[in-house]
Amino acid sequence: MSNKSRRRPCGRGRSTSPVCGGNGHPPKYFIKQIEATEAEEARRGRLTPQEKIAEDRAQLQRQLLQDPAVTLLLQRCQQTPYSRLPCNASECLVDQGGRNYQAATFRHRILVDTAYGDSYHVPCLEAMIDLPQLAPSRFMLDTRPCRWNHNSPWNWGLMFQQWFKHSGRVDLAKIATYFKEVDAYLEERDEWSTRHIEWQVTHRKCKTNCGASECGPEPSSPPQCPEIEDYTTEGGSDGKVCPLSDVLKHTDSWRRQVMPWI
């Protein structure tokens, strides 16, 4: 086949211009871009950790103000012994703290921009912006299905749910007291259930009036399921705000509200 009959390969041809690259920019443009990047890295390197956090805070706040569609999601991630969740904070507090943080901190992250995948550890983002102020309109729990959770959404505990519902104005001690009452109720309920089953078996055999024979009187009514009372902080919208990291550290954060037993 002659050279004239050969077809040129598809796609953009290589530029023959001595001053422009393949995308139309002269080589000096790329040199300036590299120099600007190196200068910015050098400038950031001279800043203190507090100054870096302040710059990151200002940049993130501008992003939230300029784009009302940007929302933050708290995600629970699959725990692996081999890797730690990535964090876009220039001064990652978790990397600095290491083992001082509990396992729950390593299993949760805040996704800032789903398009670009920017994510932060909870303590790192808490140091930058006011998270309770964004909840629940722009900072929410991630309720999407998770592959690692058998393609089902993660079932968030009561403390997490109420923290977002009340913008962080919750009293974790009151919720913990409720769970203690629930534990006592469940134990008492199981004991009552055992006594009632035993009484039913005995009463079925004797076929007499309750209490007239060995079966004895019917056990009293089952215990009442405790109801969670006011667990928000005093002062309404001006009440004390609980940091989200405190919820992560709480041993009862995974527990859910118990429904009455019928």
PDB file of C-alpha atoms in Angstrom:
ATOM      1  CA  MET A   1       0.000   0.000   0.000  1.00  0.00           C
ATOM      2  CA  SER A   2       1.342   3.398  -0.966  1.00  0.00           C
ATOM      3  CA  ASN A   3       1.859   6.160   1.537  1.00  0.00           C
ATOM      4  CA  LYS A   4      -0.855   8.239  -0.162  1.00  0.00           C
ATOM      5  CA  SER A   5      -3.506   5.597   0.502  1.00  0.00           C
ATOM      6  CA  ARG A   6      -2.819   5.391   4.239  1.00  0.00           C
ATOM      7  CA  ARG A   7      -5.401   7.026   6.504  1.00  0.00           C
ATOM      8  CA  ARG A   8      -4.264   9.382   9.194  1.00  0.00           C
ATOM      9  CA  PRO A   9      -4.988   8.168  12.732  1.00  0.00           C
ATOM     10  CA  CYS A  10      -8.060   9.607  14.402  1.00  0.00           C
ATOM     11  CA  GLY A  11      -7.746  12.255  17.091  1.00  0.00           C
ATOM     12  CA  ARG A  12      -6.004  15.578  17.369  1.00  0.00           C
ATOM     13  CA  GLY A  13      -2.782  15.835  15.435  1.00  0.00           C
ATOM     14  CA  ARG A  14       0.456  16.871  17.041  1.00  0.00           C
ATOM     15  CA  SER A  15       1.032  20.615  17.024  1.00  0.00           C
ATOM     16  CA  THR A  16       3.809  21.876  14.767  1.00  0.00           C
ATOM     17  CA  SER A  17       3.874  25.335  16.348  1.00  0.00           C
ATOM     18  CA  PRO A  18       7.248  26.204  17.891  1.00  0.00           C
ATOM     19  CA  VAL A  19       5.629  28.345  20.612  1.00  0.00           C
ATOM     20  CA  CYS A  20       2.483  26.460  21.602  1.00  0.00           C
ATOM     21  CA  GLY A  21       2.013  23.095  23.214  1.00  0.00           C
ATOM     22  CA  GLY A  22      -0.621  20.552  22.247  1.00  0.00           C
ATOM     23  CA  ASN A  23      -3.338  22.409  24.190  1.00  0.00           C
ATOM     24  CA  GLY A  24      -2.570  25.864  22.794  1.00  0.00           C
ATOM     25  CA  HIS A  25      -0.539  27.219  25.736  1.00  0.00           C
ATOM     26  CA  PRO A  26       3.076  28.340  25.230  1.00  0.00           C
ATOM     27  CA  PRO A  27       5.786  26.610  27.283  1.00  0.00           C
ATOM     28  CA  LYS A  28       6.229  29.740  29.427  1.00  0.00           C
ATOM     29  CA  TYR A  29       2.667  29.274  30.668  1.00  0.00           C
ATOM     30  CA  PHE A  30       3.484  25.890  32.178  1.00  0.00           C
ATOM     31  CA  ILE A  31       6.729  27.185  33.645  1.00  0.00           C
ATOM     32  CA  LYS A  32       4.824  29.961  35.404  1.00  0.00           C
ATOM     33  CA  GLN A  33       2.274  27.462  36.678  1.00  0.00           C
ATOM     34  CA  ILE A  34       5.003  25.284  38.169  1.00  0.00           C
ATOM     35  CA  GLU A  35       6.753  28.272  39.716  1.00  0.00           C
ATOM     36  CA  ALA A  36       3.482  29.506  41.229  1.00  0.00           C
ATOM     37  CA  THR A  37       2.775  26.077  42.716  1.00  0.00           C
ATOM     38  CA  GLU A  38       6.252  25.821  44.212  1.00  0.00           C
ATOM     39  CA  ALA A  39       5.996  29.341  45.628  1.00  0.00           C
ATOM     40  CA  GLU A  40       2.639  28.534  47.250  1.00  0.00           C
ATOM     41  CA  GLU A  41       4.023  25.337  48.768  1.00  0.00           C
ATOM     42  CA  ALA A  42       6.991  27.262  50.145  1.00  0.00           C
ATOM     43  CA  ARG A  43       4.683  29.909  51.616  1.00  0.00           C
ATOM     44  CA  ARG A  44       2.484  27.298  53.268  1.00  0.00           C
ATOM     45  CA  GLY A  45       5.562  25.604  54.618  1.00  0.00           C
ATOM     46  CA  ARG A  46       6.492  28.748  56.552  1.00  0.00           C
ATOM     47  CA  LEU A  47       3.092  28.942  58.268  1.00  0.00           C
ATOM     48  CA  THR A  48       2.410  27.615  61.738  1.00  0.00           C
ATOM     49  CA  PRO A  49      -0.156  24.806  62.155  1.00  0.00           C
ATOM     50  CA  GLN A  50      -2.634  27.337  63.570  1.00  0.00           C
ATOM     51  CA  GLU A  51      -2.172  29.605  60.545  1.00  0.00           C
ATOM     52  CA  LYS A  52      -2.708  26.697  58.152  1.00  0.00           C
ATOM     53  CA  ILE A  53      -5.928  25.717  59.930  1.00  0.00           C
ATOM     54  CA  ALA A  54      -7.110  29.348  59.772  1.00  0.00           C
ATOM     55  CA  GLU A  55      -6.483  29.482  56.009  1.00  0.00           C
ATOM     56  CA  ASP A  56      -8.239  26.170  55.445  1.00  0.00           C
ATOM     57  CA  ARG A  57     -11.162  27.367  57.557  1.00  0.00           C
ATOM     58  CA  ALA A  58     -11.527  30.547  55.503  1.00  0.00           C
ATOM     59  CA  GLN A  59     -11.344  28.624  52.226  1.00  0.00           C
ATOM     60  CA  LEU A  60     -13.955  26.083  53.307  1.00  0.00           C
ATOM     61  CA  GLN A  61     -16.284  28.787  54.597  1.00  0.00           C
ATOM     62  CA  ARG A  62     -16.042  30.594  51.260  1.00  0.00           C
ATOM     63  CA  GLN A  63     -16.906  27.372  49.483  1.00  0.00           C
ATOM     64  CA  LEU A  64     -19.993  26.885  51.643  1.00  0.00           C
ATOM     65  CA  LEU A  65     -21.116  30.486  51.169  1.00  0.00           C
ATOM     66  CA  GLN A  66     -20.578  30.558  47.413  1.00  0.00           C
ATOM     67  CA  ASP A  67     -22.313  27.251  46.726  1.00  0.00           C
ATOM     68  CA  PRO A  68     -25.465  26.651  48.813  1.00  0.00           C
ATOM     69  CA  ALA A  69     -25.786  23.206  47.238  1.00  0.00           C
ATOM     70  CA  VAL A  70     -22.671  21.913  49.011  1.00  0.00           C
ATOM     71  CA  THR A  71     -23.645  19.654  51.901  1.00  0.00           C
ATOM     72  CA  LEU A  72     -21.639  17.691  54.433  1.00  0.00           C
ATOM     73  CA  LEU A  73     -22.260  14.018  55.170  1.00  0.00           C
ATOM     74  CA  LEU A  74     -21.171  12.028  58.193  1.00  0.00           C
ATOM     75  CA  GLN A  75     -20.262   8.556  56.988  1.00  0.00           C
ATOM     76  CA  ARG A  76     -19.500   5.363  58.813  1.00  0.00           C
ATOM     77  CA  CYS A  77     -16.898   3.411  56.870  1.00  0.00           C
ATOM     78  CA  GLN A  78     -15.671  -0.135  56.808  1.00  0.00           C
ATOM     79  CA  GLN A  79     -13.006  -0.789  59.398  1.00  0.00           C
ATOM     80  CA  THR A  80      -9.801  -2.280  58.070  1.00  0.00           C
ATOM     81  CA  PRO A  81      -6.623  -3.058  59.991  1.00  0.00           C
ATOM     82  CA  TYR A  82      -4.431  -2.031  57.085  1.00  0.00           C
ATOM     83  CA  SER A  83      -5.320   1.552  56.244  1.00  0.00           C
ATOM     84  CA  ARG A  84      -6.588   4.751  57.808  1.00  0.00           C
ATOM     85  CA  LEU A  85      -9.278   6.943  56.304  1.00  0.00           C
ATOM     86  CA  PRO A  86      -7.757   9.713  54.152  1.00  0.00           C
ATOM     87  CA  CYS A  87      -8.050  13.269  55.441  1.00  0.00           C
ATOM     88  CA  ASN A  88      -7.729  16.455  53.388  1.00  0.00           C
ATOM     89  CA  ALA A  89      -6.781  18.585  56.383  1.00  0.00           C
ATOM     90  CA  SER A  90      -3.312  20.068  56.001  1.00  0.00           C
ATOM     91  CA  GLU A  91      -2.830  19.532  59.737  1.00  0.00           C
ATOM     92  CA  CYS A  92      -4.477  16.174  60.444  1.00  0.00           C
ATOM     93  CA  LEU A  93      -5.061  15.934  64.181  1.00  0.00           C
ATOM     94  CA  VAL A  94      -5.670  12.191  64.007  1.00  0.00           C
ATOM     95  CA  ASP A  95      -2.306  11.550  62.365  1.00  0.00           C
ATOM     96  CA  GLN A  96      -0.663  13.635  65.065  1.00  0.00           C
ATOM     97  CA  GLY A  97      -2.634  11.994  67.879  1.00  0.00           C
ATOM     98  CA  GLY A  98      -2.214   8.446  66.621  1.00  0.00           C
ATOM     99  CA  ARG A  99      -3.451   5.876  69.139  1.00  0.00           C
ATOM    100  CA  ASN A 100      -4.804   8.582  71.443  1.00  0.00           C
ATOM    101  CA  TYR A 101      -8.016   8.501  69.409  1.00  0.00           C
ATOM    102  CA  GLN A 102     -10.586   5.753  69.846  1.00  0.00           C
ATOM    103  CA  ALA A 103     -11.503   3.303  67.114  1.00  0.00           C
ATOM    104  CA  ALA A 104     -14.779   5.122  66.382  1.00  0.00           C
ATOM    105  CA  THR A 105     -12.798   8.150  65.190  1.00  0.00           C
ATOM    106  CA  PHE A 106     -11.106   6.029  62.549  1.00  0.00           C
ATOM    107  CA  ARG A 107     -14.416   4.573  61.317  1.00  0.00           C
ATOM    108  CA  HIS A 108     -16.174   7.894  60.680  1.00  0.00           C
ATOM    109  CA  ARG A 109     -15.428  10.656  58.228  1.00  0.00           C
ATOM    110  CA  ILE A 110     -17.139  13.808  56.981  1.00  0.00           C
ATOM    111  CA  LEU A 111     -17.534  14.032  53.224  1.00  0.00           C
ATOM    112  CA  VAL A 112     -17.559  17.694  52.194  1.00  0.00           C
ATOM    113  CA  ASP A 113     -17.850  17.487  48.425  1.00  0.00           C
ATOM    114  CA  THR A 114     -19.225  14.295  46.926  1.00  0.00           C
ATOM    115  CA  ALA A 115     -18.042  15.331  43.459  1.00  0.00           C
ATOM    116  CA  TYR A 116     -14.375  15.576  44.425  1.00  0.00           C
ATOM    117  CA  GLY A 117     -14.413  13.269  47.430  1.00  0.00           C
ATOM    118  CA  ASP A 118     -12.914  15.722  49.922  1.00  0.00           C
ATOM    119  CA  SER A 119     -13.170  14.122  53.349  1.00  0.00           C
ATOM    120  CA  TYR A 120     -12.009  14.891  56.870  1.00  0.00           C
ATOM    121  CA  HIS A 121     -11.815  13.217  60.232  1.00  0.00           C
ATOM    122  CA  VAL A 122     -14.413  14.607  62.628  1.00  0.00           C
ATOM    123  CA  PRO A 123     -11.856  16.223  65.016  1.00  0.00           C
ATOM    124  CA  CYS A 124     -10.040  17.817  62.063  1.00  0.00           C
ATOM    125  CA  LEU A 125     -13.150  19.462  60.616  1.00  0.00           C
ATOM    126  CA  GLU A 126     -14.376  20.489  64.076  1.00  0.00           C
ATOM    127  CA  ALA A 127     -11.215  22.555  64.415  1.00  0.00           C
ATOM    128  CA  MET A 128     -12.046  24.374  61.177  1.00  0.00           C
ATOM    129  CA  ILE A 129     -15.787  25.120  61.129  1.00  0.00           C
ATOM    130  CA  ASP A 130     -18.835  25.152  63.401  1.00  0.00           C
ATOM    131  CA  LEU A 131     -20.430  21.791  62.602  1.00  0.00           C
ATOM    132  CA  PRO A 132     -23.513  22.122  64.869  1.00  0.00           C
ATOM    133  CA  GLN A 133     -24.424  25.358  63.106  1.00  0.00           C
ATOM    134  CA  LEU A 134     -24.656  23.486  59.788  1.00  0.00           C
ATOM    135  CA  ALA A 135     -26.811  20.635  61.137  1.00  0.00           C
ATOM    136  CA  PRO A 136     -29.296  19.442  60.087  1.00  0.00           C
ATOM    137  CA  SER A 137     -29.869  21.476  56.897  1.00  0.00           C
ATOM    138  CA  ARG A 138     -26.360  21.277  55.409  1.00  0.00           C
ATOM    139  CA  PHE A 139     -24.711  18.670  57.626  1.00  0.00           C
ATOM    140  CA  MET A 140     -26.520  15.347  57.664  1.00  0.00           C
ATOM    141  CA  LEU A 141     -26.152  11.663  58.387  1.00  0.00           C
ATOM    142  CA  ASP A 142     -25.363   9.536  55.372  1.00  0.00           C
ATOM    143  CA  THR A 143     -28.307   7.160  54.943  1.00  0.00           C
ATOM    144  CA  ARG A 144     -27.322   5.746  51.567  1.00  0.00           C
ATOM    145  CA  PRO A 145     -26.778   1.987  51.143  1.00  0.00           C
ATOM    146  CA  CYS A 146     -23.255   0.787  51.937  1.00  0.00           C
ATOM    147  CA  ARG A 147     -21.606  -2.050  50.064  1.00  0.00           C
ATOM    148  CA  TRP A 148     -19.740  -3.156  53.180  1.00  0.00           C
ATOM    149  CA  ASN A 149     -23.073  -3.244  55.084  1.00  0.00           C
ATOM    150  CA  HIS A 150     -24.720  -5.727  52.684  1.00  0.00           C
ATOM    151  CA  ASN A 151     -25.952  -2.836  50.512  1.00  0.00           C
ATOM    152  CA  SER A 152     -28.075  -1.499  53.369  1.00  0.00           C
ATOM    153  CA  PRO A 153     -27.941   1.941  55.014  1.00  0.00           C
ATOM    154  CA  TRP A 154     -26.144   2.185  58.322  1.00  0.00           C
ATOM    155  CA  ASN A 155     -28.599   2.316  61.224  1.00  0.00           C
ATOM    156  CA  TRP A 156     -27.413   5.293  63.242  1.00  0.00           C
ATOM    157  CA  GLY A 157     -27.743   5.306  67.022  1.00  0.00           C
ATOM    158  CA  LEU A 158     -30.035   7.557  69.027  1.00  0.00           C
ATOM    159  CA  MET A 159     -27.257   9.922  70.111  1.00  0.00           C
ATOM    160  CA  PHE A 160     -26.246  10.585  66.513  1.00  0.00           C
ATOM    161  CA  GLN A 161     -29.840  11.065  65.380  1.00  0.00           C
ATOM    162  CA  GLN A 162     -30.699  13.533  68.125  1.00  0.00           C
ATOM    163  CA  TRP A 163     -27.388  15.403  67.799  1.00  0.00           C
ATOM    164  CA  PHE A 164     -28.228  16.241  64.193  1.00  0.00           C
ATOM    165  CA  LYS A 165     -31.903  16.871  64.909  1.00  0.00           C
ATOM    166  CA  HIS A 166     -31.127  19.432  67.634  1.00  0.00           C
ATOM    167  CA  SER A 167     -27.946  20.913  66.080  1.00  0.00           C
ATOM    168  CA  GLY A 168     -25.697  19.468  68.763  1.00  0.00           C
ATOM    169  CA  ARG A 169     -27.762  20.729  71.716  1.00  0.00           C
ATOM    170  CA  VAL A 170     -28.151  17.380  73.458  1.00  0.00           C
ATOM    171  CA  ASP A 171     -27.221  16.109  76.901  1.00  0.00           C
ATOM    172  CA  LEU A 172     -25.444  12.797  76.410  1.00  0.00           C
ATOM    173  CA  ALA A 173     -25.612  12.034  80.136  1.00  0.00           C
ATOM    174  CA  LYS A 174     -29.422  12.096  80.044  1.00  0.00           C
ATOM    175  CA  ILE A 175     -29.496   9.753  77.064  1.00  0.00           C
ATOM    176  CA  ALA A 176     -27.027   7.442  78.829  1.00  0.00           C
ATOM    177  CA  THR A 177     -29.333   7.403  81.885  1.00  0.00           C
ATOM    178  CA  TYR A 178     -32.191   6.369  79.615  1.00  0.00           C
ATOM    179  CA  PHE A 179     -30.151   3.426  78.328  1.00  0.00           C
ATOM    180  CA  LYS A 180     -29.396   2.328  81.913  1.00  0.00           C
ATOM    181  CA  GLU A 181     -33.126   2.335  82.617  1.00  0.00           C
ATOM    182  CA  VAL A 182     -33.651   0.332  79.428  1.00  0.00           C
ATOM    183  CA  ASP A 183     -31.133  -2.293  80.562  1.00  0.00           C
ATOM    184  CA  ALA A 184     -32.952  -2.652  83.892  1.00  0.00           C
ATOM    185  CA  TYR A 185     -36.287  -2.850  82.074  1.00  0.00           C
ATOM    186  CA  LEU A 186     -35.092  -5.558  79.674  1.00  0.00           C
ATOM    187  CA  GLU A 187     -33.770  -7.655  82.554  1.00  0.00           C
ATOM    188  CA  GLU A 188     -37.020  -7.278  84.510  1.00  0.00           C
ATOM    189  CA  ARG A 189     -39.068  -8.008  81.403  1.00  0.00           C
ATOM    190  CA  ASP A 190     -37.196 -11.253  80.756  1.00  0.00           C
ATOM    191  CA  GLU A 191     -37.721 -12.366  84.359  1.00  0.00           C
ATOM    192  CA  TRP A 192     -41.436 -11.550  84.153  1.00  0.00           C
ATOM    193  CA  SER A 193     -41.748 -13.426  80.858  1.00  0.00           C
ATOM    194  CA  THR A 194     -40.165 -16.523  82.398  1.00  0.00           C
ATOM    195  CA  ARG A 195     -42.473 -16.406  85.431  1.00  0.00           C
ATOM    196  CA  HIS A 196     -45.543 -15.926  83.235  1.00  0.00           C
ATOM    197  CA  ILE A 197     -44.673 -18.845  80.952  1.00  0.00           C
ATOM    198  CA  GLU A 198     -44.110 -21.114  83.955  1.00  0.00           C
ATOM    199  CA  TRP A 199     -47.427 -20.031  85.434  1.00  0.00           C
ATOM    200  CA  GLN A 200     -49.253 -20.704  82.155  1.00  0.00           C
ATOM    201  CA  VAL A 201     -47.860 -24.230  81.966  1.00  0.00           C
ATOM    202  CA  THR A 202     -48.810 -24.997  85.574  1.00  0.00           C
ATOM    203  CA  HIS A 203     -52.252 -23.418  85.318  1.00  0.00           C
ATOM    204  CA  ARG A 204     -53.044 -25.364  82.154  1.00  0.00           C
ATOM    205  CA  LYS A 205     -52.456 -28.595  84.079  1.00  0.00           C
ATOM    206  CA  CYS A 206     -54.471 -27.769  87.180  1.00  0.00           C
ATOM    207  CA  LYS A 207     -57.505 -26.305  85.321  1.00  0.00           C
ATOM    208  CA  THR A 208     -58.747 -24.448  88.389  1.00  0.00           C
ATOM    209  CA  ASN A 209     -59.178 -20.861  89.381  1.00  0.00           C
ATOM    210  CA  CYS A 210     -56.013 -18.805  89.696  1.00  0.00           C
ATOM    211  CA  GLY A 211     -54.566 -19.108  93.153  1.00  0.00           C
ATOM    212  CA  ALA A 212     -56.798 -22.025  94.175  1.00  0.00           C
ATOM    213  CA  SER A 213     -54.140 -24.648  93.610  1.00  0.00           C
ATOM    214  CA  GLU A 214     -50.434 -25.060  93.088  1.00  0.00           C
ATOM    215  CA  CYS A 215     -50.394 -22.725  90.098  1.00  0.00           C
ATOM    216  CA  GLY A 216     -50.733 -19.678  92.336  1.00  0.00           C
ATOM    217  CA  PRO A 217     -51.907 -16.240  91.263  1.00  0.00           C
ATOM    218  CA  GLU A 218     -51.167 -14.908  87.814  1.00  0.00           C
ATOM    219  CA  PRO A 219     -48.021 -12.746  87.736  1.00  0.00           C
ATOM    220  CA  SER A 220     -48.613  -9.029  87.793  1.00  0.00           C
ATOM    221  CA  SER A 221     -48.572  -6.906  84.665  1.00  0.00           C
ATOM    222  CA  PRO A 222     -45.306  -6.695  82.705  1.00  0.00           C
ATOM    223  CA  PRO A 223     -42.967  -3.803  83.492  1.00  0.00           C
ATOM    224  CA  GLN A 224     -43.407  -0.542  81.642  1.00  0.00           C
ATOM    225  CA  CYS A 225     -40.858   0.395  79.014  1.00  0.00           C
ATOM    226  CA  PRO A 226     -39.054   3.584  80.051  1.00  0.00           C
ATOM    227  CA  GLU A 227     -39.641   6.646  77.929  1.00  0.00           C
ATOM    228  CA  ILE A 228     -36.859   9.022  77.103  1.00  0.00           C
ATOM    229  CA  GLU A 229     -37.524  12.434  78.590  1.00  0.00           C
ATOM    230  CA  ASP A 230     -36.136  15.820  77.658  1.00  0.00           C
ATOM    231  CA  TYR A 231     -32.498  15.282  76.766  1.00  0.00           C
ATOM    232  CA  THR A 232     -31.806  18.596  75.072  1.00  0.00           C
ATOM    233  CA  THR A 233     -29.657  21.176  76.803  1.00  0.00           C
ATOM    234  CA  GLU A 234     -31.284  24.027  78.641  1.00  0.00           C
ATOM    235  CA  GLY A 235     -31.897  27.285  76.871  1.00  0.00           C
ATOM    236  CA  GLY A 236     -33.285  25.979  73.587  1.00  0.00           C
ATOM    237  CA  SER A 237     -31.330  27.402  70.666  1.00  0.00           C
ATOM    238  CA  ASP A 238     -28.972  29.118  73.126  1.00  0.00           C
ATOM    239  CA  GLY A 239     -28.225  25.925  75.045  1.00  0.00           C
ATOM    240  CA  LYS A 240     -24.860  24.282  75.471  1.00  0.00           C
ATOM    241  CA  VAL A 241     -23.578  22.584  72.328  1.00  0.00           C
ATOM    242  CA  CYS A 242     -22.080  19.104  72.496  1.00  0.00           C
ATOM    243  CA  PRO A 243     -19.139  18.437  70.143  1.00  0.00           C
ATOM    244  CA  LEU A 244     -19.738  15.663  67.636  1.00  0.00           C
ATOM    245  CA  SER A 245     -16.443  14.080  68.682  1.00  0.00           C
ATOM    246  CA  ASP A 246     -17.961  13.529  72.154  1.00  0.00           C
ATOM    247  CA  VAL A 247     -20.724  11.487  70.540  1.00  0.00           C
ATOM    248  CA  LEU A 248     -18.116   9.417  68.711  1.00  0.00           C
ATOM    249  CA  LYS A 249     -16.304   8.680  71.962  1.00  0.00           C
ATOM    250  CA  HIS A 250     -19.418   7.731  73.932  1.00  0.00           C
ATOM    251  CA  THR A 251     -19.842   4.013  74.561  1.00  0.00           C
ATOM    252  CA  ASP A 252     -23.619   4.217  74.003  1.00  0.00           C
ATOM    253  CA  SER A 253     -23.486   6.111  70.709  1.00  0.00           C
ATOM    254  CA  TRP A 254     -24.400   2.979  68.725  1.00  0.00           C
ATOM    255  CA  ARG A 255     -27.541   2.176  70.752  1.00  0.00           C
ATOM    256  CA  ARG A 256     -31.013   2.854  69.402  1.00  0.00           C
ATOM    257  CA  GLN A 257     -34.259   3.726  71.118  1.00  0.00           C
ATOM    258  CA  VAL A 258     -36.170   0.739  72.493  1.00  0.00           C
ATOM    259  CA  MET A 259     -39.801   0.430  71.463  1.00  0.00           C
ATOM    260  CA  PRO A 260     -42.433  -0.720  74.004  1.00  0.00           C
ATOM    261  CA  TRP A 261     -42.968  -4.467  74.188  1.00  0.00           C
ATOM    262  CA  ILE A 262     -46.482  -5.477  73.212  1.00  0.00           C
TER     263      ILE A 262
END
